[in-house]
Coordinates of N, CA, C and O in Angstrom, one line a residue:
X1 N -6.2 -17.2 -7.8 CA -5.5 -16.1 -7.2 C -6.4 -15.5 -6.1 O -7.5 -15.3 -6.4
X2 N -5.9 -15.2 -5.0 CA -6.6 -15.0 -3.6 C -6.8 -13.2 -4.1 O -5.8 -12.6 -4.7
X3 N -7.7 -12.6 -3.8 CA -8.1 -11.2 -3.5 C -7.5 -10.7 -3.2 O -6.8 -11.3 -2.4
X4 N -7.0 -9.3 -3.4 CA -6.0 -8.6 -2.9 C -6.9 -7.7 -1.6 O -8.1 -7.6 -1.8
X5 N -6.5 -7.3 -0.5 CA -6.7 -6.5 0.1 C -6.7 -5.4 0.4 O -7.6 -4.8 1.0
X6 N -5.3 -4.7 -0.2 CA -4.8 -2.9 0.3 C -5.3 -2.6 -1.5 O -5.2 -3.6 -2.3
X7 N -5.8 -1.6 -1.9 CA -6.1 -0.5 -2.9 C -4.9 0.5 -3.3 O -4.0 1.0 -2.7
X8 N -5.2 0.5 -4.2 CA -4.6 2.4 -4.6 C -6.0 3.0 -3.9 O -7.2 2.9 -3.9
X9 N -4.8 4.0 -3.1 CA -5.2 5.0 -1.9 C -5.9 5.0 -0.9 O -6.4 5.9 -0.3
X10 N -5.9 3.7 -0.6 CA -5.6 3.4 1.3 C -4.4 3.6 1.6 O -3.4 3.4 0.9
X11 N -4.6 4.0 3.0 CA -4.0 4.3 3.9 C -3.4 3.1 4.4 O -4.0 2.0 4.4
X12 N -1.7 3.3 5.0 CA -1.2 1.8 5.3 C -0.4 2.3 6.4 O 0.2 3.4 6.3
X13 N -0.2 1.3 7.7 CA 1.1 1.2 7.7 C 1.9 -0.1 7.6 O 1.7 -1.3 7.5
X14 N 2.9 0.7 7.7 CA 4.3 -0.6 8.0 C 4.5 -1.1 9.1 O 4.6 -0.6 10.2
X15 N 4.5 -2.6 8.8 CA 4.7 -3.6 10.0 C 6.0 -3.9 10.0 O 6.5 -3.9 11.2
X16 N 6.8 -4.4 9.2 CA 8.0 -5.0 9.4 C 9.2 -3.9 7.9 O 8.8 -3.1 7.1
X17 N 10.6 -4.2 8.2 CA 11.7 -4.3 7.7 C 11.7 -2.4 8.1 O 10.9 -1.9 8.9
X18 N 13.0 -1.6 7.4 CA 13.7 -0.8 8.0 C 12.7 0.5 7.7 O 13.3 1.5 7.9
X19 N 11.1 0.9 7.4 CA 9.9 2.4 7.8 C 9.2 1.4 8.6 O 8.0 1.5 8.4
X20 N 9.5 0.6 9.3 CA 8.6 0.2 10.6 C 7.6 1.2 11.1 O 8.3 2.2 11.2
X21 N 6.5 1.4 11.5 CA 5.8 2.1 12.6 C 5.6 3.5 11.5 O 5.3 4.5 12.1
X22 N 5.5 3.6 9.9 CA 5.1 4.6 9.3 C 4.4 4.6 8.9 O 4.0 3.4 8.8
X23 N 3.4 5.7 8.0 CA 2.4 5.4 7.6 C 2.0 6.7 5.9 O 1.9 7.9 5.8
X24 N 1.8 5.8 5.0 CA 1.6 6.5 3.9 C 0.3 6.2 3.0 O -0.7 5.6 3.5
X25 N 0.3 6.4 1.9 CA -0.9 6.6 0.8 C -0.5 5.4 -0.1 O 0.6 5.6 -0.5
X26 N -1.1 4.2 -0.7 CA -0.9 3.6 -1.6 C -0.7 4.3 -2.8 O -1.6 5.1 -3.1
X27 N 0.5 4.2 -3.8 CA 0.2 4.9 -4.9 C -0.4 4.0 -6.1 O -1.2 4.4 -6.9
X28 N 0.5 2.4 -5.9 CA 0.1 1.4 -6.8 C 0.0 0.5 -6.5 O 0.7 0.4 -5.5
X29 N -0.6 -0.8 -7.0 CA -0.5 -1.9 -6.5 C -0.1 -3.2 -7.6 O -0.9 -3.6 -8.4
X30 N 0.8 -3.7 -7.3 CA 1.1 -4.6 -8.1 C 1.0 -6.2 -7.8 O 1.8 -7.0 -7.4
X31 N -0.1 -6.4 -8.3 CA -1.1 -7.6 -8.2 C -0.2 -9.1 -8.1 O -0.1 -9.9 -7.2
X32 N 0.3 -9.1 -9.5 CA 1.1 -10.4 -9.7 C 2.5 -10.7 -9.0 O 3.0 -11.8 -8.9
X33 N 3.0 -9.3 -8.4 CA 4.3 -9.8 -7.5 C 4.2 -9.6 -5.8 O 5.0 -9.8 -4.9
X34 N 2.8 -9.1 -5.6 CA 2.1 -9.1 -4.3 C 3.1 -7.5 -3.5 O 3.4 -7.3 -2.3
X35 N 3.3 -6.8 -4.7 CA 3.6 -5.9 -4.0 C 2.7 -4.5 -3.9 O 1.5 -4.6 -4.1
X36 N 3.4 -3.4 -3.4 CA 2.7 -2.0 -3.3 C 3.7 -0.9 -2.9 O 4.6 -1.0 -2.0
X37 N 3.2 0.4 -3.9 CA 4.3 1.6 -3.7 C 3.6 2.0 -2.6 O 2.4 2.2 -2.8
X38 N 3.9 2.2 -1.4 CA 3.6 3.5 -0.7 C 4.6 4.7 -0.8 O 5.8 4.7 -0.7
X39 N 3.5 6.2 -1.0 CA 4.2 7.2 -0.9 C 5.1 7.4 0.4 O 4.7 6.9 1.4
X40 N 6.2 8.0 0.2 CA 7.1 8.6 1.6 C 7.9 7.2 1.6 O 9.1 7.5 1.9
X41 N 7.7 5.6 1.3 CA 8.1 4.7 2.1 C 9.2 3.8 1.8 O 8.8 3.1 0.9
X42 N 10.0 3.6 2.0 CA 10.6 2.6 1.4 C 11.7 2.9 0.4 O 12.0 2.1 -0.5
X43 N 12.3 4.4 0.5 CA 12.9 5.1 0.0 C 14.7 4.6 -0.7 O 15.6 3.8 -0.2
X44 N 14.8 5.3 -2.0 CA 15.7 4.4 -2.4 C 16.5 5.4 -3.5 O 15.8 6.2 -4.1
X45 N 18.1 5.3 -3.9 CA 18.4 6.4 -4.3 C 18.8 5.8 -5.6 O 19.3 4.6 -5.8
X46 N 18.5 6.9 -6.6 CA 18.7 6.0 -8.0 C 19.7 6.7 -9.1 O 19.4 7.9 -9.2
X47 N 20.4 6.5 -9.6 CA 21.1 7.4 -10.7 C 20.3 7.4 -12.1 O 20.0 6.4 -12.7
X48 N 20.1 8.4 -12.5 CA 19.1 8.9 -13.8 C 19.9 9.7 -14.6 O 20.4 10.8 -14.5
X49 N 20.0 8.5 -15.8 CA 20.5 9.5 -17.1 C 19.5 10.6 -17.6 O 18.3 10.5 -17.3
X50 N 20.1 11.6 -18.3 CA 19.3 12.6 -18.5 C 18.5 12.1 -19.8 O 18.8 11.4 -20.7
X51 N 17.2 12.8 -19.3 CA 16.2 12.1 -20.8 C 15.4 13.2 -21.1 O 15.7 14.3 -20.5
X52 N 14.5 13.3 -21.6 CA 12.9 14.5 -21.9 C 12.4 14.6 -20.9 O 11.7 15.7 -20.7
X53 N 12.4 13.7 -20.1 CA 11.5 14.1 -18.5 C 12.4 14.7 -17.5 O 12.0 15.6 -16.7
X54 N 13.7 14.3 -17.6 CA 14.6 14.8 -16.3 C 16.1 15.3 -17.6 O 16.9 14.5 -18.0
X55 N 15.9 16.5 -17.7 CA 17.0 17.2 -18.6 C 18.2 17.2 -17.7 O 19.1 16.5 -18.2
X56 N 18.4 17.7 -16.9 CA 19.9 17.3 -16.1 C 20.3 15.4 -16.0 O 21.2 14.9 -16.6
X57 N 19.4 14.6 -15.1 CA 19.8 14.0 -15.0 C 20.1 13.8 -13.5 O 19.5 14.5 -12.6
X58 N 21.1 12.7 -13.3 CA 21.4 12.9 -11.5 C 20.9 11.8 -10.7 O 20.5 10.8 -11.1
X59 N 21.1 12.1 -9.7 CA 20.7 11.2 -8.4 C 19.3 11.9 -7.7 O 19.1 13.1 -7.3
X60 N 18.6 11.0 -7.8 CA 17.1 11.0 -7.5 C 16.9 10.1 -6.2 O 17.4 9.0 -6.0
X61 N 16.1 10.6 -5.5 CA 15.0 10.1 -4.3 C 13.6 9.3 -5.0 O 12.8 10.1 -5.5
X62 N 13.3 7.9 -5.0 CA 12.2 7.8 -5.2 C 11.6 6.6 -4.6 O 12.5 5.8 -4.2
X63 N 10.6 6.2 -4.4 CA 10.0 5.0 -3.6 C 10.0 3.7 -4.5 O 10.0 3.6 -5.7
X64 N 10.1 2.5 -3.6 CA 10.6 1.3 -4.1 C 9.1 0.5 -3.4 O 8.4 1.1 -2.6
X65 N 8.9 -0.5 -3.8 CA 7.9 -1.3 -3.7 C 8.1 -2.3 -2.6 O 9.3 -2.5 -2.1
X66 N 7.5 -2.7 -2.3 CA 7.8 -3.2 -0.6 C 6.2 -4.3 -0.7 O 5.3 -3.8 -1.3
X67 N 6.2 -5.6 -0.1 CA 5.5 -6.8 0.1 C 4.1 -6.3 0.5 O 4.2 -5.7 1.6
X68 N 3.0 -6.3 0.1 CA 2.3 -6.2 0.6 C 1.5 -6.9 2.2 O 0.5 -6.5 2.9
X69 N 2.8 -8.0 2.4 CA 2.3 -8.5 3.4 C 3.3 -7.6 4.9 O 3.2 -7.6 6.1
X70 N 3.8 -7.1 4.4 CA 4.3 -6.2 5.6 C 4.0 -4.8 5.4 O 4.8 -3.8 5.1
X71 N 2.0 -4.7 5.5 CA 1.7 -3.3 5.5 C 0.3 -4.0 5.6 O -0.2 -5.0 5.1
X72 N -0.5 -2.7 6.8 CA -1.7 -2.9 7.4 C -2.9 -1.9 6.9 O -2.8 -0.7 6.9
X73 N -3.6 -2.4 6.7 CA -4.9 -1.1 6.4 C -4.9 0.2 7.5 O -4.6 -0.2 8.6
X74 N -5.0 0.9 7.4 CA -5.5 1.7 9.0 C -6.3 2.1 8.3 O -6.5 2.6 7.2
X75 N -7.4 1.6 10.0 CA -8.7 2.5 9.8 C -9.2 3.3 11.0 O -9.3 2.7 12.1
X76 N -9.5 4.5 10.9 CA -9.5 5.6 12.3 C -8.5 5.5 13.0 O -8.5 5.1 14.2
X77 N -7.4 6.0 12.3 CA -5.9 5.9 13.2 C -5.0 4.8 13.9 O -4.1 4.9 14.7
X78 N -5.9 3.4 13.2 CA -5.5 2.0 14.0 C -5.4 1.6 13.2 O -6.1 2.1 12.3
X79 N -4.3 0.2 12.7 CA -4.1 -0.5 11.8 C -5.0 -1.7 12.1 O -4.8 -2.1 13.3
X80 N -5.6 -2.3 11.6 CA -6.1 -3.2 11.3 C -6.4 -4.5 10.0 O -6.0 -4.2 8.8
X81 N -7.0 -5.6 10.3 CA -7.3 -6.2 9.3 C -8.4 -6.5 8.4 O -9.3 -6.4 9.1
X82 N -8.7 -6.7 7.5 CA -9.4 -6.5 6.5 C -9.8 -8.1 5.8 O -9.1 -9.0 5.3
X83 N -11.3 -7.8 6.0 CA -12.2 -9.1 5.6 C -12.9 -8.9 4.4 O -12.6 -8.0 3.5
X84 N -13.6 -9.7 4.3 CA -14.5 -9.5 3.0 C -15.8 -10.3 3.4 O -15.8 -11.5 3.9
X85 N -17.0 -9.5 3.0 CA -18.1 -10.1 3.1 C -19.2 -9.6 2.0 O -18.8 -8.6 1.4
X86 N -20.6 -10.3 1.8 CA -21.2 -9.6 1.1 C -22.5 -8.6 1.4 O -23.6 -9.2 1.7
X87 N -22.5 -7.9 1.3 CA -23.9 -6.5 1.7 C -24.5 -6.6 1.1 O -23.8 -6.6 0.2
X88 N -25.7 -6.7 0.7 CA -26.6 -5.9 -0.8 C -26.1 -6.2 -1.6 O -25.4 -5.4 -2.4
X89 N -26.2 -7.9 -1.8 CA -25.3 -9.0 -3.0 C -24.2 -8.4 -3.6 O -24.1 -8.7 -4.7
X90 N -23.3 -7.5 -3.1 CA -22.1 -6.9 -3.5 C -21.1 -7.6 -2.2 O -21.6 -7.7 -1.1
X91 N -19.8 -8.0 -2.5 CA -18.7 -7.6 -1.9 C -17.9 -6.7 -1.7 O -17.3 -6.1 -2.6
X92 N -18.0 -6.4 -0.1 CA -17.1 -5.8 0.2 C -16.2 -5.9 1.4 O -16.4 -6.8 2.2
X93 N -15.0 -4.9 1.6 CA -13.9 -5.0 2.7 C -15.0 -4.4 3.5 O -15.9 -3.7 3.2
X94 N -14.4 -4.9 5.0 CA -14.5 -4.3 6.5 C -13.3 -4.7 7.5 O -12.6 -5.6 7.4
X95 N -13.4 -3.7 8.3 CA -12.1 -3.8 9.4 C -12.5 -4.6 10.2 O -13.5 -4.6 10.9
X96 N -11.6 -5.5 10.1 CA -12.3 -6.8 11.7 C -12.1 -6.0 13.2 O -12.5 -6.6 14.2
X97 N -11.5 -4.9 13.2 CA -11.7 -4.6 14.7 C -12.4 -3.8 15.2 O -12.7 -3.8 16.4
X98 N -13.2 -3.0 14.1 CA -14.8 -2.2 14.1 C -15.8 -3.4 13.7 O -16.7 -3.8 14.5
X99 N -15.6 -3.9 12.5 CA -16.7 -4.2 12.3 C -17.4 -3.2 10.4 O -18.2 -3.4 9.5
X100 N -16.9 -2.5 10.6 CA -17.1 -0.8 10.1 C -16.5 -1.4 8.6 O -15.4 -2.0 8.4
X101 N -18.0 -1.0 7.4 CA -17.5 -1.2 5.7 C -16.3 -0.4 5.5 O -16.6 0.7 6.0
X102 N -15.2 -0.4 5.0 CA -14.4 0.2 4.4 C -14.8 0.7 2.9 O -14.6 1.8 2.6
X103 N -15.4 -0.2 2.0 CA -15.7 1.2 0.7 C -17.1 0.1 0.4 O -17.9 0.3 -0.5

C-alpha cells in the first residue's frame, strides 16, 4: 500500500468536481477507500431520526468524503505537491514547489 500524503489537519484544496477552487481543514482520513472529510466541503443533506445525540431529529447539513486524489496540500497559500524524503534517518513530507519540510 503506497503512503498516504494529506493528514488529519492539513490544509487542502479542491481540485476537481462541484467545491472546486476551496479550501478547508482535514478532519479524517480514510486510508483503505483513499478518501478524506474536509471541513466546509463537499456538503450533503441527510435525514436523521431522532436518537440521544440529536433529540428532534430532522434534516441535517453535514460533510461527505470526497477522493483524496482531487485535493492538494497548500502550503503558504499555494497548493502544492508533496514528496517524501529522509532527514536525520526519519521520513518526511516536503512541498515540491519550496522545497520547504512540511512536519
Amino acid at each position: 500500500m503506497s503512503t498516504f500524503k494529506i493528514k488529519k489537519g492539513d490544509t487542502v484544496k479542491v481540485i476537481a468536481g462541484k467545491d472546486k477552487d476551496k479550501e478547508g481543514k482535514v478532519m479524517s482520513v480514510d486510508r483503505k477507500n483513499k478518501k478524506v472529510l474536509v471541513e466546509g466541503i463537499n456538503m450533503i443533506t441527510k435525514h436523521e431520526k431522532p436518537s440521544a445525540a440529536n433529540q428532534n431529529g430532522g434534516i441535517v447539513q453535514k460533510e461527505a468524503a470526497i477522493d483524496a486524489s482531487n485535493v492538494m496540500y497548500v502550503h503558504k497559500g499555494k497548493a502544492t505537491r508533496i514528496g517524501f524524503k529522509i532527514e536525520n534517518g526519519k521520513k518526511v513530507r516536503f512541498a515540491k514547489s519550496t522545497g520547504d519540510i512540511v512536519d
